[in-house]
Each structure stands twice: as structure tokens, then as C-alpha cells.
Short mmCIF file of C-alpha atoms and ligand atoms in Angstrom, two decimals:
data_model
loop_
_atom_site.label_atom_id
_atom_site.label_comp_id
_atom_site.label_asym_id
_atom_site.label_seq_id
_atom_site.Cartn_x
_atom_site.Cartn_y
_atom_site.Cartn_z
CA MET S 1 129.31 113.73 65.33
CA ASP S 2 130.38 110.59 66.90
CA ALA S 3 133.09 108.67 64.96
CA VAL S 4 135.43 105.77 65.16
CA LEU S 5 139.20 105.90 64.20
CA SER S 6 141.53 102.92 63.61
CA LEU S 7 145.09 103.61 64.35
CA GLY S 8 147.98 101.30 63.34
CA SER S 9 151.84 101.26 63.44
CA ASN S 10 154.29 98.72 62.35
CA LEU S 11 157.61 100.71 62.24
CA GLY S 12 159.58 102.29 65.07
CA ASP S 13 158.32 102.59 68.67
CA ARG S 14 154.96 101.40 67.84
CA GLU S 15 153.38 101.74 71.35
CA ALA S 16 154.81 105.11 71.79
CA THR S 17 153.81 106.34 68.69
CA LEU S 18 150.23 105.23 69.13
CA GLU S 19 150.05 106.59 72.57
CA ALA S 20 151.39 110.05 71.41
CA ALA S 21 148.85 109.93 68.45
CA VAL S 22 146.02 109.55 70.95
CA ARG S 23 147.23 112.54 72.84
CA ASP S 24 147.64 114.58 69.47
CA LEU S 25 143.98 113.72 68.67
CA GLY S 26 142.87 115.11 71.88
CA LYS S 27 144.40 118.55 70.89
CA VAL S 28 142.48 118.80 67.68
CA PRO S 29 140.01 121.68 67.79
CA GLY S 30 136.55 120.46 68.06
CA LEU S 31 137.69 116.85 68.79
CA SER S 32 137.11 115.10 72.13
CA VAL S 33 138.33 111.49 72.63
CA THR S 34 135.55 109.51 74.18
CA GLY S 35 137.14 106.01 74.22
CA VAL S 36 140.53 104.21 73.69
CA SER S 37 140.60 100.38 73.03
CA PRO S 38 143.39 98.07 74.20
CA LEU S 39 146.21 97.49 71.97
CA TYR S 40 146.18 94.51 69.65
CA GLU S 41 149.11 92.98 67.73
CA SER S 42 148.66 91.02 64.27
CA ALA S 43 150.58 90.13 61.19
CA ALA S 44 150.72 92.65 58.27
CA VAL S 45 147.58 92.06 56.02
CA LYS S 46 148.55 92.83 52.31
CA PRO S 47 146.44 92.70 49.17
CA ASP S 48 147.39 89.16 48.52
CA GLY S 49 147.21 87.80 52.24
CA VAL S 50 149.31 87.91 55.42
CA ASP S 51 152.73 88.96 55.08
CA GLU S 52 154.69 87.20 57.87
CA ASP S 53 158.00 88.83 56.85
CA ALA S 54 156.66 92.36 57.38
CA PRO S 55 156.86 93.86 60.86
CA ARG S 56 153.79 93.06 62.94
CA TYR S 57 151.27 95.86 63.47
CA LEU S 58 149.86 97.17 66.70
CA ASN S 59 146.40 98.63 66.39
CA LEU S 60 143.71 100.12 68.56
CA ALA S 61 140.39 101.99 68.11
CA VAL S 62 139.55 105.43 69.28
CA GLY S 63 136.04 106.65 69.68
CA ILE S 64 135.63 110.43 69.21
CA ARG S 65 133.14 113.17 69.08
CA PHE S 66 134.02 115.75 66.37
CA THR S 67 132.24 119.13 65.73
CA GLY S 68 133.68 119.63 62.21
CA ASP S 69 132.83 117.72 58.97
CA ALA S 70 134.44 114.44 57.72
CA LEU S 71 137.07 116.05 55.50
CA THR S 72 138.15 118.24 58.28
CA LEU S 73 138.76 115.19 60.36
CA LEU S 74 140.61 113.49 57.60
CA ASP S 75 142.89 116.63 57.26
CA ALA S 76 143.50 116.45 61.05
CA VAL S 77 144.40 112.87 61.00
CA ASN S 78 146.57 113.12 57.99
CA THR S 79 148.40 115.99 59.72
CA ILE S 80 149.04 113.71 62.78
CA GLU S 81 150.21 110.85 60.58
CA ASN S 82 152.80 113.31 59.03
CA GLU S 83 153.97 114.57 62.33
CA HIS S 84 154.82 111.04 63.29
CA GLY S 85 157.16 110.47 60.23
CA ARG S 86 154.47 108.74 57.94
CA VAL S 87 156.23 108.09 54.68
CA ARG S 88 153.78 107.17 51.91
CA SER S 89 156.35 105.27 49.79
CA GLU S 90 153.78 102.52 48.61
CA ARG S 91 150.36 101.81 49.33
CA TRP S 92 149.97 99.20 52.17
CA GLY S 93 153.67 99.70 52.75
CA ASP S 94 155.08 99.59 56.40
CA ARG S 95 154.19 102.75 58.31
CA THR S 96 155.12 104.46 61.65
CA LEU S 97 151.46 105.62 61.91
CA ASP S 98 148.16 105.13 59.95
CA ILE S 99 144.95 106.70 61.10
CA ASP S 100 141.73 105.56 59.17
CA VAL S 101 138.41 107.06 59.64
CA VAL S 102 136.27 103.73 60.14
CA VAL S 103 132.83 105.38 60.54
CA PHE S 104 131.67 109.01 60.84
CA GLY S 105 128.22 108.71 62.37
CA ALA S 106 126.10 106.84 59.80
CA LEU S 107 127.45 108.86 56.89
CA GLU S 108 127.97 106.71 53.67
CA GLN S 109 130.00 108.42 51.02
CA ALA S 110 132.53 107.76 48.22
CA ASP S 111 134.15 111.06 48.03
CA ALA S 112 137.46 111.23 46.03
CA ARG S 113 139.49 111.71 49.28
CA LEU S 114 137.33 110.02 51.88
CA THR S 115 135.18 106.80 51.56
CA LEU S 116 132.88 106.12 54.48
CA PRO S 117 132.54 103.79 56.14
CA HIS S 118 136.09 102.65 55.50
CA PRO S 119 135.69 100.15 52.55
CA ARG S 120 137.77 97.63 54.08
CA ALA S 121 136.65 97.79 57.73
CA ALA S 122 134.38 94.74 57.44
CA ASP S 123 137.35 92.55 56.36
CA ARG S 124 139.71 93.74 59.05
CA ASP S 125 139.73 92.03 62.42
CA PHE S 126 142.29 94.46 63.56
CA VAL S 127 139.58 97.19 62.93
CA LEU S 128 136.50 95.26 64.07
CA ALA S 129 137.95 93.61 67.35
CA PRO S 130 139.36 96.92 69.03
CA TRP S 131 136.03 98.66 67.90
CA LEU S 132 134.04 96.07 69.69
CA ASP S 133 135.99 96.86 72.98
CA LEU S 134 134.80 100.50 72.71
CA ASP S 135 131.23 99.46 71.87
CA PRO S 136 129.94 95.81 71.87
CA ASP S 137 126.81 97.05 70.19
CA ALA S 138 128.65 98.67 67.51
CA VAL S 139 126.98 98.67 63.97
CA LEU S 140 128.77 99.19 60.58
CA PRO S 141 126.46 101.24 58.50
CA GLY S 142 125.27 99.33 55.46
CA ARG S 143 126.77 96.12 56.78
CA GLY S 144 125.27 95.28 60.22
CA PRO S 145 126.46 94.47 63.84
CA VAL S 146 130.27 94.50 64.28
CA SER S 147 130.14 91.37 66.38
CA GLY S 148 128.62 89.37 63.58
CA LEU S 149 131.09 90.78 61.00
CA LEU S 150 134.10 89.80 63.33
CA ALA S 151 132.50 86.31 63.97
CA ALA S 152 132.08 86.00 60.12
CA ILE S 153 135.91 86.54 59.23
CA GLY S 154 137.40 85.12 62.51
CA SER S 155 139.98 87.00 64.50
CA THR S 156 143.71 86.39 64.55
CA VAL S 157 144.69 89.50 66.48
CA ARG S 158 146.27 89.13 69.97
CA ARG S 159 145.94 91.56 72.85
CA TYR S 160 149.21 93.37 73.47
CA PRO S 161 151.14 92.88 75.72
CA ALA S 162 149.81 89.28 75.96
CA GLN S 163 147.62 88.91 78.93
CA GLU S 164 148.28 86.57 81.65
CA ALA S 165 146.13 83.46 81.62
CA SER S 166 143.10 83.91 83.61
CA ARG S 167 143.69 82.21 87.03
N1 ATP Z 1 137.89 106.23 55.46
C1 ATP Z 1 139.07 106.62 55.11
N2 ATP Z 1 140.01 106.83 56.21
C2 ATP Z 1 141.35 107.21 55.80
N3 ATP Z 1 141.71 107.50 54.60
C3 ATP Z 1 140.85 107.39 53.60
C4 ATP Z 1 139.43 106.84 53.92
N4 ATP Z 1 138.89 106.86 52.64
C5 ATP Z 1 139.64 107.27 51.83
N5 ATP Z 1 140.74 107.59 52.28
C6 ATP Z 1 142.08 107.97 51.50
O1 ATP Z 1 143.17 106.99 51.32
C7 ATP Z 1 144.11 107.77 51.22
C8 ATP Z 1 145.29 106.67 51.29
O2 ATP Z 1 145.33 106.19 52.68
P1 ATP Z 1 146.49 105.26 53.12
O3 ATP Z 1 147.73 105.44 52.17
O4 ATP Z 1 146.68 105.44 54.69
O5 ATP Z 1 145.83 103.86 52.59
P2 ATP Z 1 146.40 102.51 53.50
O6 ATP Z 1 146.08 102.90 55.09
O7 ATP Z 1 147.68 102.09 53.11
O8 ATP Z 1 145.24 101.48 53.01
P3 ATP Z 1 143.72 101.36 53.40
O9 ATP Z 1 143.20 102.42 52.79
O10 ATP Z 1 143.46 99.84 53.01
O11 ATP Z 1 143.84 101.38 54.90
C9 ATP Z 1 144.11 108.89 52.24
O12 ATP Z 1 145.08 109.84 51.89
C10 ATP Z 1 142.71 109.21 52.17
O13 ATP Z 1 142.58 110.44 51.37
N1 PH2 Z 2 147.65 93.81 60.80
C1 PH2 Z 2 147.51 95.07 60.06
N2 PH2 Z 2 147.67 95.00 58.74
C2 PH2 Z 2 147.37 96.10 58.09
C3 PH2 Z 2 147.10 97.31 58.47
C4 PH2 Z 2 146.92 97.24 59.96
O1 PH2 Z 2 146.73 98.39 60.54
N3 PH2 Z 2 147.16 96.22 60.67
N4 PH2 Z 2 146.95 98.43 57.79
C5 PH2 Z 2 147.18 98.23 56.42
C6 PH2 Z 2 146.79 99.49 55.44
O2 PH2 Z 2 145.88 100.39 56.14
C7 PH2 Z 2 147.41 97.04 55.78
N5 PH2 Z 2 147.64 96.14 56.69
#
């Protein structure tokens, strides 16, 4: 099954952690990485808005092909989060590594452990923008083209490191 993962980090050596996490994904049995987006930096989004005092996140999207089922994939990404010192002190707290399953094929489910597509993907420019880099024609099941969803919410993410102004 083709799936898209959203990776984020706002604690520690964010870039090194994300690069290591992508390598770790490639070692998961039955999982092949088919694409890795560029890095984006953005302010931490919290339930009541942007928290400019929290460390800024680096985010990227990874396209994968996975032979197992969705819950097996969730277990695999949770293991990688734990291996990179993920401390679940509070929901939406700062973290060394977060790996969310954005979509798993066209599966739509609200299982106790796993809601697909990710219920907040459509509201997150830090998810949608990197995903578009992987696939400009991406569609969020039940919501429509990712390009339209991103246009609707606007984007505040910035490429990281900042790109030279085009000459
Ligand atoms: N699509 C999904 N991808 C990843 N985790 C999910 C998904 N749907 C449900 N979950 C569940 O959410 C739990 C909590 O995840 P986590 O603590 O990373 O939330 P968060 O990243 O802080 O917030 P958010 O869910 O808004 O990204 C996970 O342990 C997992 O069981
Ligand atoms: N910019 C940004 N903000 C967030 C992020 C994230 O990955 N990037 N993840 C969150 C919980 O999943 C909450 N807020």
C-alpha cells in the first residue's frame, strides 16, 4: 500500500533526528521509502493557535510503500519515535520526533489507535506543503486535492535552510 508519513521535530538536533528517522524507516521490514520532501521550518501550532515561544519545528513528508497493515505501520513509526527519545509528557508538547500517518492508500477509518486520514492533516500547512513536493496531484481522501486544501488555509512554512533568492 502507498502511504504518506509526516515527520516533525522541534527539540534537539532536529535535522539530524529527521535524517536518521528516514534512514530508520528504510530498515522497517516490508517498508520501502519512495520519496522524501525537502525540509520546512514553521512555528509550533498549538490548539489555541501559533506558539511563537515554543521551539520552531522542522517538518518533512515521506512517501512509502508498505506491505503490512496500517496498525503494523503505526507500531513501526511509534518504535522509531521512541528510539529517538520521544517523551510523551503532554499532548502537542515539544518533541524530538513525531511521525504521523497522513494517509494509508485511500483508507478511511476511526480506529481507537489510528484515525485515517490523519484528522488534522487538512488544517496543517506543515503537512500539506511537503506532501505536495512529493506529489503535486496528491488527494486527501474525503477532502479533495491537497493543492486546493493548502490554498484554502494559506501557508506560513519556509523551506529550510532558507533558499537563495532565485537570480
Ligand atoms: N493518523 C495517525 N497517525 C499517527 N498517530 C495517530 C493517528 N491517528 C491516531 N493516532 C494516535 O495518536 C496518538 C498520539 O499521537 P501524538 O502524541 O503523536 O499526537 P500529536 O502528534 O501530539 O498530535 P496530533 O495527533 O495532532 O499530530 C498515537 O499514539 C496514535 O495512537
Ligand atoms: N509547526 C508544527 N506545529 C506542530 C506540529 C508540527 O509538526 N509542526 N506537530 C504538532 C503535533 O503533532 C503540533 N504542532
